[in-house]
PDB file of C-alpha atoms in Angstrom:
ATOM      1  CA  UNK A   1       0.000   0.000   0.000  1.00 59.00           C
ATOM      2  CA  UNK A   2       1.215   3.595  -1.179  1.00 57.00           C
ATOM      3  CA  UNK A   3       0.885   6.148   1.453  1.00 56.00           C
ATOM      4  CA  UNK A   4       0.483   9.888  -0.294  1.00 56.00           C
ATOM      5  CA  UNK A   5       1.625  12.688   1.309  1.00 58.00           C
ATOM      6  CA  UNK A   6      -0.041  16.312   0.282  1.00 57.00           C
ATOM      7  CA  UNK A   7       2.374  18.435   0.985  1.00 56.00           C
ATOM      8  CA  UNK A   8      -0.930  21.480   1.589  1.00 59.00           C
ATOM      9  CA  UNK A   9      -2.408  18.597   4.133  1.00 62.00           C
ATOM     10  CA  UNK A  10       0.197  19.988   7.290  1.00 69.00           C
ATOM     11  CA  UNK A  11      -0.957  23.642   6.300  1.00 72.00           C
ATOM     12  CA  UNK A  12       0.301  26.513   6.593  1.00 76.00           C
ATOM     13  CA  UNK A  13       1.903  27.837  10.482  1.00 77.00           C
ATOM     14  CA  UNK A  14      -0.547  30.812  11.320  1.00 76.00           C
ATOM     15  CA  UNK A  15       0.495  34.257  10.862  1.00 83.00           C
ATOM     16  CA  UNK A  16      -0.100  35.155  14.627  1.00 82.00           C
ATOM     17  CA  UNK A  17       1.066  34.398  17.521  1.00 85.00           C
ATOM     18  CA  UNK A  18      -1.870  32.826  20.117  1.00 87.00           C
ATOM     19  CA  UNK A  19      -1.742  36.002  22.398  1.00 88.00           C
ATOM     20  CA  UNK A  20      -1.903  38.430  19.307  1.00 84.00           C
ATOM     21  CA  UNK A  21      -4.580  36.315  17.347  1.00 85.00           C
ATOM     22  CA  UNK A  22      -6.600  36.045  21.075  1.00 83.00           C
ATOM     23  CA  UNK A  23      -6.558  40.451  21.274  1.00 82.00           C
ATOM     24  CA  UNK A  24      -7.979  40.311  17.817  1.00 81.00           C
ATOM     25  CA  UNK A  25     -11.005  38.568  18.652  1.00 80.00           C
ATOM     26  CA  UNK A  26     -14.099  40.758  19.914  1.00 78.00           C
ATOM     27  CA  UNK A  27     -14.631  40.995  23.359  1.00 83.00           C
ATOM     28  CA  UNK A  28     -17.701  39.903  25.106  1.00 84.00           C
ATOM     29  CA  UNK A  29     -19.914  39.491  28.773  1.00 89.00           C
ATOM     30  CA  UNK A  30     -22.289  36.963  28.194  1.00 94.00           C
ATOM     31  CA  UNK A  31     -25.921  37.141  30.130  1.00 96.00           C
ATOM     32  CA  UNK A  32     -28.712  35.193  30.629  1.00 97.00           C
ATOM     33  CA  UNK A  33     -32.560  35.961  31.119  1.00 97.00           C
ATOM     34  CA  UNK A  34     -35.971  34.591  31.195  1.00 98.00           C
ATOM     35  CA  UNK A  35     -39.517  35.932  30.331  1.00 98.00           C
ATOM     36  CA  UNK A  36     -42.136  35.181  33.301  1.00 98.00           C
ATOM     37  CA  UNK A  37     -45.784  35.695  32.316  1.00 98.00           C
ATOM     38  CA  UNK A  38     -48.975  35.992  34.305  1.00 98.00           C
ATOM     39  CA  UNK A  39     -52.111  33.959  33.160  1.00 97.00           C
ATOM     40  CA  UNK A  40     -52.976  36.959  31.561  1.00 97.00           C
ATOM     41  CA  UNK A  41     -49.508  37.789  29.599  1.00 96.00           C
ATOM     42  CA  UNK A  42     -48.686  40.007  30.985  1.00 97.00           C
ATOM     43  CA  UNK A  43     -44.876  40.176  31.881  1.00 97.00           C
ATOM     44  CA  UNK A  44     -43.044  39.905  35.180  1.00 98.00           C
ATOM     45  CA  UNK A  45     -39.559  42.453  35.853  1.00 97.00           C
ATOM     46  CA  UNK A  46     -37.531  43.272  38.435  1.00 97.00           C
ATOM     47  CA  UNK A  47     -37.100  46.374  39.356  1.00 96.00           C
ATOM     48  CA  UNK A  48     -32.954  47.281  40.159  1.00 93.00           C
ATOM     49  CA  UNK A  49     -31.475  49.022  43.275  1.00 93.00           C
ATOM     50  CA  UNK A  50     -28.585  50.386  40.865  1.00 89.00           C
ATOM     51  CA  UNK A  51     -27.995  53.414  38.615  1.00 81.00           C
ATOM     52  CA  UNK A  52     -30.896  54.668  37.055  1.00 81.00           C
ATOM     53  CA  UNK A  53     -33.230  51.960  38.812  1.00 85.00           C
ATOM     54  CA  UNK A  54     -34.216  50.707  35.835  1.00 91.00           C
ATOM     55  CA  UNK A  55     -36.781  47.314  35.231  1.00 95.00           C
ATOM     56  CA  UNK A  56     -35.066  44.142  34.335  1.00 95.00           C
ATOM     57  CA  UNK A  57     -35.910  40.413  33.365  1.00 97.00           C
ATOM     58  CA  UNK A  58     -34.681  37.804  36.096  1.00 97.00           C
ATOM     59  CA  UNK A  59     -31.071  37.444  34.935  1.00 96.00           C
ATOM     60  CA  UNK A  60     -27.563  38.413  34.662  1.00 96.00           C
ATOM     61  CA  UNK A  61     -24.113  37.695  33.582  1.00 95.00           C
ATOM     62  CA  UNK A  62     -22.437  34.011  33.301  1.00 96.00           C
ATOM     63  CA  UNK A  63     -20.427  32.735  35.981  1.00 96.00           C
ATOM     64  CA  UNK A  64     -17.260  31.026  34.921  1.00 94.00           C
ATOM     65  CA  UNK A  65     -18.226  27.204  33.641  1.00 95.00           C
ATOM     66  CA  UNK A  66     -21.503  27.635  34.055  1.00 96.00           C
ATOM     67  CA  UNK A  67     -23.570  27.649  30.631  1.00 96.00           C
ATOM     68  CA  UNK A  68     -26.420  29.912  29.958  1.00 96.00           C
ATOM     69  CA  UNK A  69     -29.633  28.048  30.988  1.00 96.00           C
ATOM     70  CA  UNK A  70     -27.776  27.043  34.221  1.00 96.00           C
ATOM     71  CA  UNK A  71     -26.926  30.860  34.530  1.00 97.00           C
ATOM     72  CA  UNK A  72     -30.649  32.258  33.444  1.00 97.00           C
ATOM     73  CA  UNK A  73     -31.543  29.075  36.301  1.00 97.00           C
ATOM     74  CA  UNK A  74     -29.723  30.187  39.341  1.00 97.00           C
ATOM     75  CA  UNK A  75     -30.104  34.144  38.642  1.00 97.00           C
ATOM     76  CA  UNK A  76     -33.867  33.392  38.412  1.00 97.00           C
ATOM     77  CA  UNK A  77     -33.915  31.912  41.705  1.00 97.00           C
ATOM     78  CA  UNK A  78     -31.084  34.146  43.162  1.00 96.00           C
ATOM     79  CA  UNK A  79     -33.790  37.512  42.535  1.00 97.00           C
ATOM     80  CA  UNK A  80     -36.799  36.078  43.234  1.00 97.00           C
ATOM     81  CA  UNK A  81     -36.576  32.661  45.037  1.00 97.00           C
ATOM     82  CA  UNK A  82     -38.460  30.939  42.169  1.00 97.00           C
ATOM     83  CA  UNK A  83     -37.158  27.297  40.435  1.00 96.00           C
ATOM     84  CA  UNK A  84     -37.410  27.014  37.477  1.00 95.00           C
ATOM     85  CA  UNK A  85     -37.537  23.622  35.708  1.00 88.00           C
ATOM     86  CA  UNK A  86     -37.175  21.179  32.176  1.00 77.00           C
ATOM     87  CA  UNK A  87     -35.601  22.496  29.325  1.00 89.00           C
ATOM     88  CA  UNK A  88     -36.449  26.440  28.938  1.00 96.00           C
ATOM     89  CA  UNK A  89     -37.070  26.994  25.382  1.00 97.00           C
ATOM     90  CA  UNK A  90     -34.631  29.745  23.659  1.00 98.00           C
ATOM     91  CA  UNK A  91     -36.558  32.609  22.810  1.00 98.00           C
ATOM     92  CA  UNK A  92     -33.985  35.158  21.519  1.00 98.00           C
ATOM     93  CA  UNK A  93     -30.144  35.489  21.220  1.00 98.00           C
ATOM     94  CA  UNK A  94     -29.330  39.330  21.798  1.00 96.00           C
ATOM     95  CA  UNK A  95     -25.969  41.128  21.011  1.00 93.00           C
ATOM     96  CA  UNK A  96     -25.602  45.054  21.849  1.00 90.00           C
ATOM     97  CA  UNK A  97     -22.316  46.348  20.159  1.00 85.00           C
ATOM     98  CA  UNK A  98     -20.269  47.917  22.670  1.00 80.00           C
ATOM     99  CA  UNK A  99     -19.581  51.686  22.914  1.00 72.00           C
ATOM    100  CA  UNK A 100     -15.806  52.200  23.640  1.00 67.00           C
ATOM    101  CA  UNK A 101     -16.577  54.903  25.347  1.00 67.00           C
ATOM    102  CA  UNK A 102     -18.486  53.159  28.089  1.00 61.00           C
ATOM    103  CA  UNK A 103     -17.225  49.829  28.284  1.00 63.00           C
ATOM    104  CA  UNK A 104     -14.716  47.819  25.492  1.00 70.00           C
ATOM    105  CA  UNK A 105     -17.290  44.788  26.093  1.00 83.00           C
ATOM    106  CA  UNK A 106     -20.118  43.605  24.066  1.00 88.00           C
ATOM    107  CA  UNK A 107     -23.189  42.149  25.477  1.00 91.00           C
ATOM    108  CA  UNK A 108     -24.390  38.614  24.398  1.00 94.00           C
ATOM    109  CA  UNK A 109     -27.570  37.509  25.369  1.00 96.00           C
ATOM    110  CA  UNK A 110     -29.435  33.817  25.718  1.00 98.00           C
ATOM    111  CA  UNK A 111     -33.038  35.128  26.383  1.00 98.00           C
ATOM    112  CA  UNK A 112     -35.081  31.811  27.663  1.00 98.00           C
ATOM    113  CA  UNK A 113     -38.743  31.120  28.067  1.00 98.00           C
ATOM    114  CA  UNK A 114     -39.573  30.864  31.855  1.00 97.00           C
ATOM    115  CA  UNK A 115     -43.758  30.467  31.399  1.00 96.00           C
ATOM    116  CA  UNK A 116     -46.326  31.331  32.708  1.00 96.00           C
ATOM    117  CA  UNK A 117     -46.694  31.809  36.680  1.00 97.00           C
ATOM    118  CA  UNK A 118     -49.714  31.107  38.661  1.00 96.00           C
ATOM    119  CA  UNK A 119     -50.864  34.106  40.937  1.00 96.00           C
ATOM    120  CA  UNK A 120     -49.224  32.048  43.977  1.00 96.00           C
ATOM    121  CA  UNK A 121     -46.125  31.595  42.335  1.00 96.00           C
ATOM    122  CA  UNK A 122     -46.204  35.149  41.133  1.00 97.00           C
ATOM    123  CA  UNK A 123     -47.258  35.964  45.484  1.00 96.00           C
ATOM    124  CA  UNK A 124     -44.085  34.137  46.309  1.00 96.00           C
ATOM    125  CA  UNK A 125     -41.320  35.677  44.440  1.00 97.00           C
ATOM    126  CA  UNK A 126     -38.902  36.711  47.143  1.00 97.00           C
ATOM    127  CA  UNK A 127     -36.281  39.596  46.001  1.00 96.00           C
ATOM    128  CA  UNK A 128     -32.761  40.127  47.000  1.00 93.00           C
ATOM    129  CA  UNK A 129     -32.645  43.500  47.936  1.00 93.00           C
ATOM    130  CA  UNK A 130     -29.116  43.674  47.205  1.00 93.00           C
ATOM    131  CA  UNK A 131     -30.253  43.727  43.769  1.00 93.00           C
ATOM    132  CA  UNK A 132     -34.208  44.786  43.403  1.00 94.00           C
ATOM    133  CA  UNK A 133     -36.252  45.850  45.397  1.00 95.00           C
ATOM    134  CA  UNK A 134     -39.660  45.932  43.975  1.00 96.00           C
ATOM    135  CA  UNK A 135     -40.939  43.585  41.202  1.00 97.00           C
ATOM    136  CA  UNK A 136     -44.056  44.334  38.576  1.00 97.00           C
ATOM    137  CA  UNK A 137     -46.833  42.510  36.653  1.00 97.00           C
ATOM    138  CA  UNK A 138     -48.030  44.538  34.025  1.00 97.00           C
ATOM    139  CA  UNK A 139     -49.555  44.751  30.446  1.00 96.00           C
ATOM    140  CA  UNK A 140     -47.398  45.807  27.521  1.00 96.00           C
ATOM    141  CA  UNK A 141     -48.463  49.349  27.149  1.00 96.00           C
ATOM    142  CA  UNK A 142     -47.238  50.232  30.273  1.00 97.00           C
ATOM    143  CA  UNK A 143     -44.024  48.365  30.009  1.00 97.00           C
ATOM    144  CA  UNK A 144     -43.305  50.327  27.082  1.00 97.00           C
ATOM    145  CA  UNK A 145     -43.710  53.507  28.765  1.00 96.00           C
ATOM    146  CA  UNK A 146     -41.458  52.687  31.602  1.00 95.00           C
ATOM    147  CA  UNK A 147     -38.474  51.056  29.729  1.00 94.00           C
ATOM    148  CA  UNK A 148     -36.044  52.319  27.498  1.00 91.00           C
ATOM    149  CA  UNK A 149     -36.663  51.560  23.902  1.00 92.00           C
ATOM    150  CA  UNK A 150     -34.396  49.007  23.647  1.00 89.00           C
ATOM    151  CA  UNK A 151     -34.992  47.092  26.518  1.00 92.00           C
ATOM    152  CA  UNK A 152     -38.251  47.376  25.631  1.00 96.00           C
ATOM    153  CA  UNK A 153     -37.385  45.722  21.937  1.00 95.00           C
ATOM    154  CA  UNK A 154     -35.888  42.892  23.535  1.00 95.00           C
ATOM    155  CA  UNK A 155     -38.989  41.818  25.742  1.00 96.00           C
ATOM    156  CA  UNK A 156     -41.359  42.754  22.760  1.00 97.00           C
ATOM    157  CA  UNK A 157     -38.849  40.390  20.339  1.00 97.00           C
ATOM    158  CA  UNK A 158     -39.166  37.434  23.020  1.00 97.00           C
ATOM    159  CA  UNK A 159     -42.678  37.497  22.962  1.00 96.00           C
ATOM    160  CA  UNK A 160     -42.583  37.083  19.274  1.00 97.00           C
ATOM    161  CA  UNK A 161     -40.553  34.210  19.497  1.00 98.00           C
ATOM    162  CA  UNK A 162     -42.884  32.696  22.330  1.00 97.00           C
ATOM    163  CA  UNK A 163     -45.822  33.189  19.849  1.00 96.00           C
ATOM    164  CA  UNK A 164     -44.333  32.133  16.968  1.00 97.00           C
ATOM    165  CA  UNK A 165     -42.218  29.073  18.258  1.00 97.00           C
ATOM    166  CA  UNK A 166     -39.251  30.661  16.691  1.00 97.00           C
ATOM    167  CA  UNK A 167     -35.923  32.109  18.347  1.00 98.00           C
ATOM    168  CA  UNK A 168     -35.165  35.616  17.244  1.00 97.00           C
ATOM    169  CA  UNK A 169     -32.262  37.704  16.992  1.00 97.00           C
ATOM    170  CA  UNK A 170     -31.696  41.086  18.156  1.00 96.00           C
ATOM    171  CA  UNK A 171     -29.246  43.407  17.633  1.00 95.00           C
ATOM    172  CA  UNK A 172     -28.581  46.548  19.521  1.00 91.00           C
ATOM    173  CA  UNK A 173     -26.083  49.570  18.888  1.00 86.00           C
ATOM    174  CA  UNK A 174     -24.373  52.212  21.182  1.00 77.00           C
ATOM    175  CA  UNK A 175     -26.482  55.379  21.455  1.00 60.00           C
ATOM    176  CA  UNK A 176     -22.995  57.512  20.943  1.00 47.00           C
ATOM    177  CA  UNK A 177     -23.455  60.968  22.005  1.00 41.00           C
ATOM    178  CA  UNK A 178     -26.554  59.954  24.668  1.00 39.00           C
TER     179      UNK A 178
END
Protein backbone atom coordinates (compact mmCIF):
# COMPACT_ATOMS: atom_id res chain seq x y z
CA UNK A 1 0.00 0.00 0.00
CA UNK A 2 1.22 3.59 -1.18
CA UNK A 3 0.88 6.15 1.45
CA UNK A 4 0.48 9.89 -0.29
CA UNK A 5 1.62 12.69 1.31
CA UNK A 6 -0.04 16.31 0.28
CA UNK A 7 2.37 18.43 0.98
CA UNK A 8 -0.93 21.48 1.59
CA UNK A 9 -2.41 18.60 4.13
CA UNK A 10 0.20 19.99 7.29
CA UNK A 11 -0.96 23.64 6.30
CA UNK A 12 0.30 26.51 6.59
CA UNK A 13 1.90 27.84 10.48
CA UNK A 14 -0.55 30.81 11.32
CA UNK A 15 0.50 34.26 10.86
CA UNK A 16 -0.10 35.16 14.63
CA UNK A 17 1.07 34.40 17.52
CA UNK A 18 -1.87 32.83 20.12
CA UNK A 19 -1.74 36.00 22.40
CA UNK A 20 -1.90 38.43 19.31
CA UNK A 21 -4.58 36.32 17.35
CA UNK A 22 -6.60 36.04 21.07
CA UNK A 23 -6.56 40.45 21.27
CA UNK A 24 -7.98 40.31 17.82
CA UNK A 25 -11.01 38.57 18.65
CA UNK A 26 -14.10 40.76 19.91
CA UNK A 27 -14.63 40.99 23.36
CA UNK A 28 -17.70 39.90 25.11
CA UNK A 29 -19.91 39.49 28.77
CA UNK A 30 -22.29 36.96 28.19
CA UNK A 31 -25.92 37.14 30.13
CA UNK A 32 -28.71 35.19 30.63
CA UNK A 33 -32.56 35.96 31.12
CA UNK A 34 -35.97 34.59 31.19
CA UNK A 35 -39.52 35.93 30.33
CA UNK A 36 -42.14 35.18 33.30
CA UNK A 37 -45.78 35.70 32.32
CA UNK A 38 -48.98 35.99 34.31
CA UNK A 39 -52.11 33.96 33.16
CA UNK A 40 -52.98 36.96 31.56
CA UNK A 41 -49.51 37.79 29.60
CA UNK A 42 -48.69 40.01 30.98
CA UNK A 43 -44.88 40.18 31.88
CA UNK A 44 -43.04 39.91 35.18
CA UNK A 45 -39.56 42.45 35.85
CA UNK A 46 -37.53 43.27 38.43
CA UNK A 47 -37.10 46.37 39.36
CA UNK A 48 -32.95 47.28 40.16
CA UNK A 49 -31.47 49.02 43.27
CA UNK A 50 -28.59 50.39 40.86
CA UNK A 51 -27.99 53.41 38.61
CA UNK A 52 -30.90 54.67 37.05
CA UNK A 53 -33.23 51.96 38.81
CA UNK A 54 -34.22 50.71 35.83
CA UNK A 55 -36.78 47.31 35.23
CA UNK A 56 -35.07 44.14 34.33
CA UNK A 57 -35.91 40.41 33.37
CA UNK A 58 -34.68 37.80 36.10
CA UNK A 59 -31.07 37.44 34.94
CA UNK A 60 -27.56 38.41 34.66
CA UNK A 61 -24.11 37.69 33.58
CA UNK A 62 -22.44 34.01 33.30
CA UNK A 63 -20.43 32.73 35.98
CA UNK A 64 -17.26 31.03 34.92
CA UNK A 65 -18.23 27.20 33.64
CA UNK A 66 -21.50 27.63 34.05
CA UNK A 67 -23.57 27.65 30.63
CA UNK A 68 -26.42 29.91 29.96
CA UNK A 69 -29.63 28.05 30.99
CA UNK A 70 -27.78 27.04 34.22
CA UNK A 71 -26.93 30.86 34.53
CA UNK A 72 -30.65 32.26 33.44
CA UNK A 73 -31.54 29.07 36.30
CA UNK A 74 -29.72 30.19 39.34
CA UNK A 75 -30.10 34.14 38.64
CA UNK A 76 -33.87 33.39 38.41
CA UNK A 77 -33.91 31.91 41.71
CA UNK A 78 -31.08 34.15 43.16
CA UNK A 79 -33.79 37.51 42.53
CA UNK A 80 -36.80 36.08 43.23
CA UNK A 81 -36.58 32.66 45.04
CA UNK A 82 -38.46 30.94 42.17
CA UNK A 83 -37.16 27.30 40.43
CA UNK A 84 -37.41 27.01 37.48
CA UNK A 85 -37.54 23.62 35.71
CA UNK A 86 -37.18 21.18 32.18
CA UNK A 87 -35.60 22.50 29.33
CA UNK A 88 -36.45 26.44 28.94
CA UNK A 89 -37.07 26.99 25.38
CA UNK A 90 -34.63 29.75 23.66
CA UNK A 91 -36.56 32.61 22.81
CA UNK A 92 -33.99 35.16 21.52
CA UNK A 93 -30.14 35.49 21.22
CA UNK A 94 -29.33 39.33 21.80
CA UNK A 95 -25.97 41.13 21.01
CA UNK A 96 -25.60 45.05 21.85
CA UNK A 97 -22.32 46.35 20.16
CA UNK A 98 -20.27 47.92 22.67
CA UNK A 99 -19.58 51.69 22.91
CA UNK A 100 -15.81 52.20 23.64
CA UNK A 101 -16.58 54.90 25.35
CA UNK A 102 -18.49 53.16 28.09
CA UNK A 103 -17.22 49.83 28.28
CA UNK A 104 -14.72 47.82 25.49
CA UNK A 105 -17.29 44.79 26.09
CA UNK A 106 -20.12 43.60 24.07
CA UNK A 107 -23.19 42.15 25.48
CA UNK A 108 -24.39 38.61 24.40
CA UNK A 109 -27.57 37.51 25.37
CA UNK A 110 -29.43 33.82 25.72
CA UNK A 111 -33.04 35.13 26.38
CA UNK A 112 -35.08 31.81 27.66
CA UNK A 113 -38.74 31.12 28.07
CA UNK A 114 -39.57 30.86 31.85
CA UNK A 115 -43.76 30.47 31.40
CA UNK A 116 -46.33 31.33 32.71
CA UNK A 117 -46.69 31.81 36.68
CA UNK A 118 -49.71 31.11 38.66
CA UNK A 119 -50.86 34.11 40.94
CA UNK A 120 -49.22 32.05 43.98
CA UNK A 121 -46.12 31.59 42.33
CA UNK A 122 -46.20 35.15 41.13
CA UNK A 123 -47.26 35.96 45.48
CA UNK A 124 -44.09 34.14 46.31
CA UNK A 125 -41.32 35.68 44.44
CA UNK A 126 -38.90 36.71 47.14
CA UNK A 127 -36.28 39.60 46.00
CA UNK A 128 -32.76 40.13 47.00
CA UNK A 129 -32.65 43.50 47.94
CA UNK A 130 -29.12 43.67 47.21
CA UNK A 131 -30.25 43.73 43.77
CA UNK A 132 -34.21 44.79 43.40
CA UNK A 133 -36.25 45.85 45.40
CA UNK A 134 -39.66 45.93 43.97
CA UNK A 135 -40.94 43.59 41.20
CA UNK A 136 -44.06 44.33 38.58
CA UNK A 137 -46.83 42.51 36.65
CA UNK A 138 -48.03 44.54 34.02
CA UNK A 139 -49.55 44.75 30.45
CA UNK A 140 -47.40 45.81 27.52
CA UNK A 141 -48.46 49.35 27.15
CA UNK A 142 -47.24 50.23 30.27
CA UNK A 143 -44.02 48.36 30.01
CA UNK A 144 -43.30 50.33 27.08
CA UNK A 145 -43.71 53.51 28.77
CA UNK A 146 -41.46 52.69 31.60
CA UNK A 147 -38.47 51.06 29.73
CA UNK A 148 -36.04 52.32 27.50
CA UNK A 149 -36.66 51.56 23.90
CA UNK A 150 -34.40 49.01 23.65
CA UNK A 151 -34.99 47.09 26.52
CA UNK A 152 -38.25 47.38 25.63
CA UNK A 153 -37.38 45.72 21.94
CA UNK A 154 -35.89 42.89 23.53
CA UNK A 155 -38.99 41.82 25.74
CA UNK A 156 -41.36 42.75 22.76
CA UNK A 157 -38.85 40.39 20.34
CA UNK A 158 -39.17 37.43 23.02
CA UNK A 159 -42.68 37.50 22.96
CA UNK A 160 -42.58 37.08 19.27
CA UNK A 161 -40.55 34.21 19.50
CA UNK A 162 -42.88 32.70 22.33
CA UNK A 163 -45.82 33.19 19.85
CA UNK A 164 -44.33 32.13 16.97
CA UNK A 165 -42.22 29.07 18.26
CA UNK A 166 -39.25 30.66 16.69
CA UNK A 167 -35.92 32.11 18.35
CA UNK A 168 -35.17 35.62 17.24
CA UNK A 169 -32.26 37.70 16.99
CA UNK A 170 -31.70 41.09 18.16
CA UNK A 171 -29.25 43.41 17.63
CA UNK A 172 -28.58 46.55 19.52
CA UNK A 173 -26.08 49.57 18.89
CA UNK A 174 -24.37 52.21 21.18
CA UNK A 175 -26.48 55.38 21.46
CA UNK A 176 -23.00 57.51 20.94
CA UNK A 177 -23.45 60.97 22.01
CA UNK A 178 -26.55 59.95 24.67
Amino acid sequence: MTTMRDASSAGRPFPLSQADYLATLPKATIYACVLLTDGLGRVVQLRSVFRDRSWQLPGGNMDPGEDPLRTAVRETHEETGLRLHGPLPLLLMHYARSDSRDAPLAKVGFCFDGGTLTERQIAGIRLDPEEHHQYAVEDWATWERLMPRDAYRRIAAMAEARRTGRTGLLVTEPHLGA
